[in-house]
Coordinates of C-alpha atoms in Angstrom, one line a residue:
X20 CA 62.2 8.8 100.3
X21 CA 64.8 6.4 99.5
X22 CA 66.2 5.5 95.8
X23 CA 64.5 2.6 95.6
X24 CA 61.4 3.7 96.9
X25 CA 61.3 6.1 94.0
X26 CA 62.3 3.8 91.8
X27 CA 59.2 2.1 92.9
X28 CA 57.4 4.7 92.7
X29 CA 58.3 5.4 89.0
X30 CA 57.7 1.7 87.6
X31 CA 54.5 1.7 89.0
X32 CA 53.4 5.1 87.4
X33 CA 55.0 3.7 84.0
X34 CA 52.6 0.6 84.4
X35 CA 49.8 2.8 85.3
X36 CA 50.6 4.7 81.8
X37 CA 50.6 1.8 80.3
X38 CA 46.9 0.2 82.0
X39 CA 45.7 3.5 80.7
X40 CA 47.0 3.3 77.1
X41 CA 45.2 -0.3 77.0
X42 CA 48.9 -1.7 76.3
X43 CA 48.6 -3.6 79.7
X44 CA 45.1 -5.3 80.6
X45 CA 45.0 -5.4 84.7
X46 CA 45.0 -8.7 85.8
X47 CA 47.0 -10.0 82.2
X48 CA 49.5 -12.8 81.6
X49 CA 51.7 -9.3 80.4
X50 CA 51.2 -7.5 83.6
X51 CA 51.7 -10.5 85.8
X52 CA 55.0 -10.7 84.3
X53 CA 56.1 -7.4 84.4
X54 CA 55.3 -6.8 87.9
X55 CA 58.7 -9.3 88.3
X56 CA 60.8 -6.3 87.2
X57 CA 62.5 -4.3 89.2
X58 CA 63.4 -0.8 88.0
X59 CA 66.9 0.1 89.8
X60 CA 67.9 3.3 88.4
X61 CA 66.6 6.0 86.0
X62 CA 70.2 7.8 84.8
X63 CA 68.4 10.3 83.1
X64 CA 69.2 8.7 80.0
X65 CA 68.4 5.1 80.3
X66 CA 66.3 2.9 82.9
X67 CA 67.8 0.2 84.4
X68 CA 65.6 -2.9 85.2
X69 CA 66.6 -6.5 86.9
X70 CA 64.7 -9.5 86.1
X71 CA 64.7 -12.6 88.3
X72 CA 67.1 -15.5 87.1
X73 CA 65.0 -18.1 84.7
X74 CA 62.6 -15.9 83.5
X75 CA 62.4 -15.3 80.2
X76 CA 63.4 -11.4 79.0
X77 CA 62.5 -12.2 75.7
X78 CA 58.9 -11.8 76.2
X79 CA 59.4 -8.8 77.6
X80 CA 61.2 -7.4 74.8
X81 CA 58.9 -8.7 72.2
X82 CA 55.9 -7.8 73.6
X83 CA 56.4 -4.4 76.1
X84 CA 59.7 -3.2 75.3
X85 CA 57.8 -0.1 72.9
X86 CA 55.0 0.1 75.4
X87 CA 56.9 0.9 78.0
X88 CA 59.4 3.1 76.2
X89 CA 56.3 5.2 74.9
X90 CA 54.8 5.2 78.9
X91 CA 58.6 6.1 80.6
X92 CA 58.6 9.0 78.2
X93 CA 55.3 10.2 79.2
X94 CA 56.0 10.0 82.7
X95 CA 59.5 11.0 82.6
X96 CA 58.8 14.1 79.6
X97 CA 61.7 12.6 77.7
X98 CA 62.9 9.9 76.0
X99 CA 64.6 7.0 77.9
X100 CA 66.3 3.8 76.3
X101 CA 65.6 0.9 78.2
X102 CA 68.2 -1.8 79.7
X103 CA 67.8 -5.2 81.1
X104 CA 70.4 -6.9 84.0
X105 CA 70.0 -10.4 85.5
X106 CA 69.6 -10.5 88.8
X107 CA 73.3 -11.7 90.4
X108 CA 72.0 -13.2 93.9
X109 CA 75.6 -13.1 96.7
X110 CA 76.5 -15.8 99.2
X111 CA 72.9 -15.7 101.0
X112 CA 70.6 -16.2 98.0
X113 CA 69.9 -12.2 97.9
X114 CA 71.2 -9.0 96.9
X115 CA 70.1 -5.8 98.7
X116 CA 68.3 -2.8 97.2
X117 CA 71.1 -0.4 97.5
X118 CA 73.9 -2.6 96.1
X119 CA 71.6 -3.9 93.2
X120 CA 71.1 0.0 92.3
X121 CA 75.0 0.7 93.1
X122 CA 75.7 -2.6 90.5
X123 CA 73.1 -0.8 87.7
X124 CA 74.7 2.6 88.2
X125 CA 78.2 0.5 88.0
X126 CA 77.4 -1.4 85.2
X127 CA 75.9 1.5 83.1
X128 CA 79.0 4.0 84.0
X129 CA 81.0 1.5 82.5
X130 CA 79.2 1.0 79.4
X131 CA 79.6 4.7 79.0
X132 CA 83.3 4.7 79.5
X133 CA 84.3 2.1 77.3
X134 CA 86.7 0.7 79.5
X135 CA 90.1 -1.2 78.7
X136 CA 89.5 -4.3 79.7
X137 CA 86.0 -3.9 77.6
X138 CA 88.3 -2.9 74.4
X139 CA 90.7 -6.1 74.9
X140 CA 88.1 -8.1 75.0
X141 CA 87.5 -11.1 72.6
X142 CA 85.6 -9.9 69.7
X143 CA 82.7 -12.4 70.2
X144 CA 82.7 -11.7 73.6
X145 CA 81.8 -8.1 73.0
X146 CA 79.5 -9.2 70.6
X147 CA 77.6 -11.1 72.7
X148 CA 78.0 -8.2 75.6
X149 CA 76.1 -5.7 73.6
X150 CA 73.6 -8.2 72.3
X151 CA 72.8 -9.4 75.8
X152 CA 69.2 -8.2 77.2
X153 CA 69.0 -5.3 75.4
X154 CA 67.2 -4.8 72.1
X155 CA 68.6 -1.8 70.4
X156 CA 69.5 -0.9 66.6
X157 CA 72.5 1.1 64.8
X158 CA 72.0 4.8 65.0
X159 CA 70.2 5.9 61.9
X160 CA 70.0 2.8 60.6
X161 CA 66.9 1.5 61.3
X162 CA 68.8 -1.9 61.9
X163 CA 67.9 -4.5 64.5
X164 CA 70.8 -6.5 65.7
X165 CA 69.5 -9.3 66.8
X166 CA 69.1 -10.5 63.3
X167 CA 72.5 -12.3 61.9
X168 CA 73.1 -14.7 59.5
X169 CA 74.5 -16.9 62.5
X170 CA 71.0 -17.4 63.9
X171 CA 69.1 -17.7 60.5
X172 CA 67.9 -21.5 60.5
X173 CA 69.0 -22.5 57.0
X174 CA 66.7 -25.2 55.4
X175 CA 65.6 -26.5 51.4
X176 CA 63.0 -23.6 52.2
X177 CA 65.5 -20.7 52.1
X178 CA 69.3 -22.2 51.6
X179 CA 69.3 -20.6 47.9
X180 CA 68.3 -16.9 49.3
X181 CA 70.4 -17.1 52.0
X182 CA 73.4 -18.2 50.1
X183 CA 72.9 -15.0 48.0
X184 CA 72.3 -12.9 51.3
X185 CA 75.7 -13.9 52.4
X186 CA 77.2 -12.9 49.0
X187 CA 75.5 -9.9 48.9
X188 CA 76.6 -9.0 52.2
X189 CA 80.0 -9.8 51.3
X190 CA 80.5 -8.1 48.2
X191 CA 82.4 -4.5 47.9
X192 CA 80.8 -3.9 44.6
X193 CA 77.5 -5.1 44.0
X194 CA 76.9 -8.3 41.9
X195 CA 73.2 -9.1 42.4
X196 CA 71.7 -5.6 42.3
X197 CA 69.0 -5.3 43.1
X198 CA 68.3 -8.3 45.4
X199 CA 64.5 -9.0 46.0
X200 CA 63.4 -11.8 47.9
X201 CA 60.0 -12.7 48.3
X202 CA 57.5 -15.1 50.0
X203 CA 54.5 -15.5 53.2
X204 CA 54.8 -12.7 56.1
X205 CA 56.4 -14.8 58.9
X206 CA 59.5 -16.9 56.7
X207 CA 62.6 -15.0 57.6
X208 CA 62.3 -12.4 54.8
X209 CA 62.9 -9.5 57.4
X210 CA 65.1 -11.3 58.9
X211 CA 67.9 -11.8 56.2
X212 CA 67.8 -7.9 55.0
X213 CA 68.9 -7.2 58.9
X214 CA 71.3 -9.8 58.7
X215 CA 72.5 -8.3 55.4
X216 CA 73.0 -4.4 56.8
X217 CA 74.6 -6.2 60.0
X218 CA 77.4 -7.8 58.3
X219 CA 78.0 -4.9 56.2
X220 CA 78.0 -2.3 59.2
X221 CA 80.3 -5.2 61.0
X222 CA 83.1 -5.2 58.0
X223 CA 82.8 -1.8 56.7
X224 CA 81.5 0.8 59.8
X225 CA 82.1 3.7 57.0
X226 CA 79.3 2.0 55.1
X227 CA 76.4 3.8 55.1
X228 CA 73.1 1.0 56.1
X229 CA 70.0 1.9 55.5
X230 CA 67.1 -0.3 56.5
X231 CA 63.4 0.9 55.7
X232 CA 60.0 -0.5 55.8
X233 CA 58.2 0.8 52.6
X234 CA 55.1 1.6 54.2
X235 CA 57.7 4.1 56.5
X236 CA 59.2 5.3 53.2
X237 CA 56.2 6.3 51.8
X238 CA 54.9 8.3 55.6
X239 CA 57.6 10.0 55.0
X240 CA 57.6 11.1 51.8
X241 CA 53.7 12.3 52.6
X242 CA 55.1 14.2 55.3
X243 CA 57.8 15.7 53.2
X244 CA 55.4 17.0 50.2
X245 CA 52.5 17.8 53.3
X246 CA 55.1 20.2 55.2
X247 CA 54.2 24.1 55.6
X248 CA 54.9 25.5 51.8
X249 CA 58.0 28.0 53.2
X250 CA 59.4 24.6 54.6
X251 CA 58.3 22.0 52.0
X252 CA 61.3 22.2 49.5
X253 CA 63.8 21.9 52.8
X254 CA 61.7 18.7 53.6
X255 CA 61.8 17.3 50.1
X256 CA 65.5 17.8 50.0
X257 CA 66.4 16.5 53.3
X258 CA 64.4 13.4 52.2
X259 CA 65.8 12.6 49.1
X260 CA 69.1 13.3 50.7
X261 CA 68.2 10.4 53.2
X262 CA 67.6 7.5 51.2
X263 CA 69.7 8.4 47.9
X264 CA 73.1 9.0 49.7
X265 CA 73.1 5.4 51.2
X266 CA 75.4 3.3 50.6
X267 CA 73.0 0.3 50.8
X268 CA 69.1 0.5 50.9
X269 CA 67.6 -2.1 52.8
X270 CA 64.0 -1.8 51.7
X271 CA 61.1 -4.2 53.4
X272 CA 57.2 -4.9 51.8
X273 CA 57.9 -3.0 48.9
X274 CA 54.2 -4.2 47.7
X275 CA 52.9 -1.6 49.9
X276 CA 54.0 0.7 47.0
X277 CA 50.7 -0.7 45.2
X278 CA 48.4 2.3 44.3
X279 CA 50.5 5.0 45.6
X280 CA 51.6 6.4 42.3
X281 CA 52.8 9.3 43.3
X282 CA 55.2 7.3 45.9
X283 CA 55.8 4.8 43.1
X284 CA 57.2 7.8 40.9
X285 CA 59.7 9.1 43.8
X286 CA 61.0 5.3 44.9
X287 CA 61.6 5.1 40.6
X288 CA 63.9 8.3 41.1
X289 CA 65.2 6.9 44.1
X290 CA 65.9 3.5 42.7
X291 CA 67.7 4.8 39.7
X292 CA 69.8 7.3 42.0
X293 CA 70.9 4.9 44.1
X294 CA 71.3 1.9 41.0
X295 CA 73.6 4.6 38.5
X296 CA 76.1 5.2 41.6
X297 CA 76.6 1.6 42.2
X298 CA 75.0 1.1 45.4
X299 CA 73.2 -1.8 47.0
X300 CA 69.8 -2.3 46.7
X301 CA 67.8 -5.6 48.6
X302 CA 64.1 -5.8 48.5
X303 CA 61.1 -7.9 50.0
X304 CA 57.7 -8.9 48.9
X305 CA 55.0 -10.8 49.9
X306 CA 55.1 -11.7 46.3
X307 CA 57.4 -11.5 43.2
X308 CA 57.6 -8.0 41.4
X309 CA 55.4 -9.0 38.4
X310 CA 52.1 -10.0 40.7
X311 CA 52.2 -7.0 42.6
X312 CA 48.8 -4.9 41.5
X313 CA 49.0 -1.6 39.9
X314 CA 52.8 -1.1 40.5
X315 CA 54.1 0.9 37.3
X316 CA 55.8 -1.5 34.7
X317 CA 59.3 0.4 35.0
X318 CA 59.4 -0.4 39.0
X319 CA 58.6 -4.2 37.8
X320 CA 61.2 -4.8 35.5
X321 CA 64.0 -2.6 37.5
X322 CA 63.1 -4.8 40.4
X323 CA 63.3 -8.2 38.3
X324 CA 66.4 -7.0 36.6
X325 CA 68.9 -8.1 39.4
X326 CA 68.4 -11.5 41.5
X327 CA 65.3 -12.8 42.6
X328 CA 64.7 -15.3 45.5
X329 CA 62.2 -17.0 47.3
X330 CA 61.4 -18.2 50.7
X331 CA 58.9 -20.9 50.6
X332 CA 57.4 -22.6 53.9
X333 CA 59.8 -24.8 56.1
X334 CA 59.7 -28.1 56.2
X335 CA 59.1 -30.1 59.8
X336 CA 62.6 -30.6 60.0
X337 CA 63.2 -27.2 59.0
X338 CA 60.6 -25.8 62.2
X339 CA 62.0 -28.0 64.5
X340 CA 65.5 -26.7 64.1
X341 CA 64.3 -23.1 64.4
X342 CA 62.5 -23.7 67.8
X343 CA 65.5 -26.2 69.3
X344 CA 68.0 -23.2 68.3
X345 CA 65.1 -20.6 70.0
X346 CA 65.4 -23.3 73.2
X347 CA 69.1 -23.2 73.2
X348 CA 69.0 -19.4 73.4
X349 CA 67.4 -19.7 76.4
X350 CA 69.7 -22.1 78.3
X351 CA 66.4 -24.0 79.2
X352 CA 65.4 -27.5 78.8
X353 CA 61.8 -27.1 80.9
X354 CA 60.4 -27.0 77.1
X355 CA 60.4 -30.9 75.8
X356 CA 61.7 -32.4 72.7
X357 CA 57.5 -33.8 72.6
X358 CA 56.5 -30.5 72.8
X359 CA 59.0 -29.0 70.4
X360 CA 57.8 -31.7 67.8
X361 CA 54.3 -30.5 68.2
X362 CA 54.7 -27.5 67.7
X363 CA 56.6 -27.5 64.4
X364 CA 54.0 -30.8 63.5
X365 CA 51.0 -28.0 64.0
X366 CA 52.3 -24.8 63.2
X367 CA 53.2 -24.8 59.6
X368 CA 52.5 -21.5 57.9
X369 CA 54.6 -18.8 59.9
X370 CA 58.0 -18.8 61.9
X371 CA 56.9 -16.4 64.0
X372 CA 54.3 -18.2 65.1
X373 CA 56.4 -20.8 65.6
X374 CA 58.1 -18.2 67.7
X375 CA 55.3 -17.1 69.6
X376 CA 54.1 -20.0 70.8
X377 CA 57.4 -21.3 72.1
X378 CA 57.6 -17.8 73.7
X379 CA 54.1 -18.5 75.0
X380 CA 55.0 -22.3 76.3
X381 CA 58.9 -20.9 78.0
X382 CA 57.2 -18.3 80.0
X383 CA 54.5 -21.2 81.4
X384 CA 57.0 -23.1 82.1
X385 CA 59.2 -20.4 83.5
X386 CA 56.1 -19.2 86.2
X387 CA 55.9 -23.5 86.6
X388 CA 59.4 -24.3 87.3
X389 CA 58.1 -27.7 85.4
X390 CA 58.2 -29.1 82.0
X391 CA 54.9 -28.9 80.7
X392 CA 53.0 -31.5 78.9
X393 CA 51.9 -31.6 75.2
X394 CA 48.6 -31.4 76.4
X395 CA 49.6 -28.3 78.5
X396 CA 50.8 -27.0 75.9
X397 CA 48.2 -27.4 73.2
X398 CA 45.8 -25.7 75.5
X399 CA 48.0 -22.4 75.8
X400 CA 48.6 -22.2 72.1
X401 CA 45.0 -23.2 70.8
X402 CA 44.6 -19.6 69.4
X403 CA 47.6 -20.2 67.1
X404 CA 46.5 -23.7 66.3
X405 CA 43.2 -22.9 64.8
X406 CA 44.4 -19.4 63.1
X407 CA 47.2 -21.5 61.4
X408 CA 45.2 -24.1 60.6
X409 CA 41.8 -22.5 59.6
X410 CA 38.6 -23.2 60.2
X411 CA 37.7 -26.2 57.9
X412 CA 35.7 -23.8 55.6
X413 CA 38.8 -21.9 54.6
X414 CA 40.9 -24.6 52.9
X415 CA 41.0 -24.8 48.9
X416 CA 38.8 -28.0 49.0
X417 CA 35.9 -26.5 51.1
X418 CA 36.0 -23.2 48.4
X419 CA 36.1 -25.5 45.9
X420 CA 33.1 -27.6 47.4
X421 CA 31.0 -24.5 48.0
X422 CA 31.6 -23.1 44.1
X423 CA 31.0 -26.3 42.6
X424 CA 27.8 -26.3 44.6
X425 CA 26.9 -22.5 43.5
X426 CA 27.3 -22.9 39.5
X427 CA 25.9 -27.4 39.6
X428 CA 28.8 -28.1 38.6
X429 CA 31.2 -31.1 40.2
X430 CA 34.0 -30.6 42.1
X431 CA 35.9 -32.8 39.8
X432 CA 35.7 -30.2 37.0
X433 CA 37.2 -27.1 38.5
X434 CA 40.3 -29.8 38.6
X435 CA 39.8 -31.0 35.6
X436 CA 41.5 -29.9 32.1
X437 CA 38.4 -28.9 30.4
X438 CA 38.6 -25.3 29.1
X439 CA 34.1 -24.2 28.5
X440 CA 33.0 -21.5 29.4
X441 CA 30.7 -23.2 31.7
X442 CA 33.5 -25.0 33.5
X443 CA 36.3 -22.0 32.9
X444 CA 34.3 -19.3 35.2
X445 CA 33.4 -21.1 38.3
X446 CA 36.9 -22.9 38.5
X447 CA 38.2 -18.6 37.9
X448 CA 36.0 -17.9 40.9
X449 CA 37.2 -20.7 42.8
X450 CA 40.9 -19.3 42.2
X451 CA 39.8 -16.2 43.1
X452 CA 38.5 -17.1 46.6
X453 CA 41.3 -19.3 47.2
X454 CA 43.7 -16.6 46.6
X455 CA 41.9 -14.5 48.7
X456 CA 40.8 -16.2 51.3
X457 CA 43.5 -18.7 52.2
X458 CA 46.8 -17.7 52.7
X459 CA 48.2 -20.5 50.2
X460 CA 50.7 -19.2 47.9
X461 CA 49.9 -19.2 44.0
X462 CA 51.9 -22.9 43.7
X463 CA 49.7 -24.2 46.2
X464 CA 46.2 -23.0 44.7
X465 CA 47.5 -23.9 41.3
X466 CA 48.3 -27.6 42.5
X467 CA 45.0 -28.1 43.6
X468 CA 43.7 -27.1 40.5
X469 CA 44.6 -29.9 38.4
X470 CA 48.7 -28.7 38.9
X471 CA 48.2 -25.3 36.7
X472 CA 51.1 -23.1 37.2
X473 CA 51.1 -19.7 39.2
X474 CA 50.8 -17.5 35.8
X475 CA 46.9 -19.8 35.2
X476 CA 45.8 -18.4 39.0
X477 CA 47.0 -14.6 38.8
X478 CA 45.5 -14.7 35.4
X479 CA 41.8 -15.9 36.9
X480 CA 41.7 -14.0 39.5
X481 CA 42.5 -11.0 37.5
X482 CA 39.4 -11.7 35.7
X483 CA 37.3 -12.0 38.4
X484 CA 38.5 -8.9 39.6
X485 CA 37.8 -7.0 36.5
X486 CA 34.5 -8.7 36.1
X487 CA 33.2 -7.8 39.5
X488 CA 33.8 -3.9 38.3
X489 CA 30.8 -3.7 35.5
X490 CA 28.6 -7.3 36.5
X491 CA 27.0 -6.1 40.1
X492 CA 25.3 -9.9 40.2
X493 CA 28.9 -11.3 39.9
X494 CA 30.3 -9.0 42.6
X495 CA 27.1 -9.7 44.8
X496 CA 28.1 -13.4 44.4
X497 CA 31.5 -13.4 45.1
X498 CA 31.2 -11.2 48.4
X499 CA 28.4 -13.7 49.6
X500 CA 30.8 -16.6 49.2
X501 CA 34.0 -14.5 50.3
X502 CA 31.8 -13.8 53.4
X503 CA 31.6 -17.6 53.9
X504 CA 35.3 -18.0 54.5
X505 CA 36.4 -15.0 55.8

């Protein structure tokens, strides 16, 4: 059997893995696309795929890349990183089998070797080489690379965060420590701690990075303290040693520390550790410090001690420069400046939806070789339309409606300054919902509640939250209208 013949023989048994892990549906948008790869060469280390020219890689590094990294190292019984080359067609149009696998093997012995030419090249040059189709992160770092400052779309949304980013990431001794920047899932909050440990690692390579999700902190802390008792104080240690001799701790969702008080008391430790030696500390939140629930006081104020920054949601100006710089990524102008305007007009709550739908819209067009339409393109997005939208029931004004309707009371009054008891609760319930229902931020419910500031809404929906403990007719109220809008 030939090389490529078992080259074959192994994507299609990866794919088959993957059908059978429910990662690829038969018949899918996913597995039509990925049946356009061609694997060339398994090096024992790596596999080594060629995509057709025009067709976008990106999708497949978004969406398959750990699916098919998890299925190669079923198949294979070991671990494989994956690699992506661009189909170079010769003088007829094509490029046989055995040279395309001779050009992999080529073009991955000399990524091994480093070679001169490589190391004279100009810096941005190699840069770009070893950002090209292949999504990869620092060793131990946790660190995507992708993620820069230089393709961070700057706008009123963000410019004050990522001003301090940039400083942060500048400074040799810490000015802003900690730095916590909070706001929605989907606004670039991620993005900017990447970009952060990128341009440290970039200036100072003896810098230890450290990025972490919190909800992967606290896994492994539980599997530190849950390890086999003649093994558990070698577990604890080697943890600790982990995260406290950093040189900078890139820590993201740090509200998923609510409840866990036990994790709480070891990221205090950690915290402190890290803060007494002089080392960086940036943080995210879906929220600020103080309106995460149950997080202990000291964690609160050590976090609010240092900067804080927010990310609010883009402007249209703002959405349409992220998805024109996405489109320039690409080298493609099948996706319209009319359909670009659209999208950023209609998806308003969440760059990466913004990113997934022009994902979605490139790879159409890609399969199309055309432009398409607006209307052709509202119809393969509608999904993201109506979840960023929301049903009509779920805006403030229809929770509003529906409480002013439960308690006889007029809509007017939940937005209205008067302060009875008979006005205060429903427009407290109406808070509530909002807040938990809609994924407004705390300005936004406030505004629509006569303009009351953020401190008036966590502060109602608070009490709700502790009335619905003790008053079971309360709580049976509030989950019959929650039901309503979920």
């Amino acid at each position: 059997m030939s090389k490529t013949s078992e080259a074959a023989g192994l994507w299609e048994s990866i794919m088959n893995t993957m059908r059978a892990d429910n990662s690829l549906g038969e018949g899918s948008f996913g597995s039509t696309f990925l049946t356009q790869l061609k694997l060339l060469t398994d090096t024992g280390s790596k596999l080594v795929f060629e995509y057709p020219r025009g067709m976008m890689i990106e999708w497949v590094q978004n969406y398959y890349l750990d699916s098919m990294t998890a299925a190669a190292a079923r198949v294979l019984d070991g671990a494989r990183d994956v690699e992506f080359i661009e189909q170079q067609d010769d003088a007829d149009g094509s490029q046989p089998d055995a040279q395309a696998a001779d050009a992999a093997e080529a073009h991955t012995a000399a990524a091994h070797a480093g070679t001169t030419a490589a190391a004279n090249a100009p810096r941005a040059e190699r840069s770009s080489r070893k950002r090209s189709a292949k999504r990869r992160s620092y060793v131990n770092s946790g660190l995507n690379e992708d993620f820069r400052f230089e393709n961070f779309v700057v706008g009123p949304n963000s410019e004050f965060a990522y001003e301090v980013a940039k400083a942060v990431a500048s400074d040799t001794a810490p000015r802003f420590n900690p730095y916590f920047i909070h706001g929605a899932s989907g606004l670039g909050k991620t993005h900017l701690l990447h970009a952060i440990g990128n341009a440290i690692r970039e200036k100072r390579e003896e810098v230890c990075v450290l990025y972490v999700t919190c909800e992967d902190f606290t896994n492994a802390y539980i599997d530190a303290i849950g390890s086999r008792s003649d093994e558990k104080n070698a577990a604890i240690r080697a943890f600790r040693r982990k995260y406290r001799e950093a040189d900078v701790l890139l820590i993201d969702d740090v509200q998923f520390l609510s409840k866990r008080q036990k994790t709480q008391d070891e990221f205090f430790y950690t915290f402190n550790s890290l803060f007494d030696s002089g080392k960086q500390i940036v943080m995210t939140a879906d929220c600020a410090a103080h309106e995460i629930t149950d997080l202990d006081p000291r964690l609160s104020t050590r976090f609010e001690q240092g900067l804080t920054a927010s990310i609010a949601l883009p402007c249209f100006e703002t959405r349409l420069a992220i998805l024109r710089n996405m489109r320039s990524k690409w080298k493609s102008d099948l996706v319209g400046d009319e359909v670009l305007e659209f999208l950023a007009s209609n998806i308003t709550r969440s760059v990466r939806s913004l990113a997934g739908a022009l994902t979605r819209i490139g790879s159409l067009a890609s399969f199309s070789h055309h432009s398409p339409s607006v209307s052709e393109a509202r119809q393969q997005v509608r999904d993201l339309l109506h979840n960023d939208r929301g049903n009509d029931r779920n805006t403030i004004e229809a929770i509003q409606k529906r409480v002013a309707e439960e308690f006889d009371i007029r809509v007017s009054d939940l937005t209205a300054r008067r302060r009875t008891a008979q006005i205060a609760h429903p427009r407290q319930v109406a808070m509530y919902l909002a807040r938990r229902c809609t994924q407004s931020s705390l300005q936004e419910i406030g505004a629509a509640f006569g303009g009351r500031d953020h401190g008036t809404v966590i502060h109602a929906a608070r009490t709700i939250e502790k009335k619905i403990e003790t008053d079971s007719r309360l709580r049976r109220c509030v989950e019959r209208l929650a039901d309503q809008f979920s």
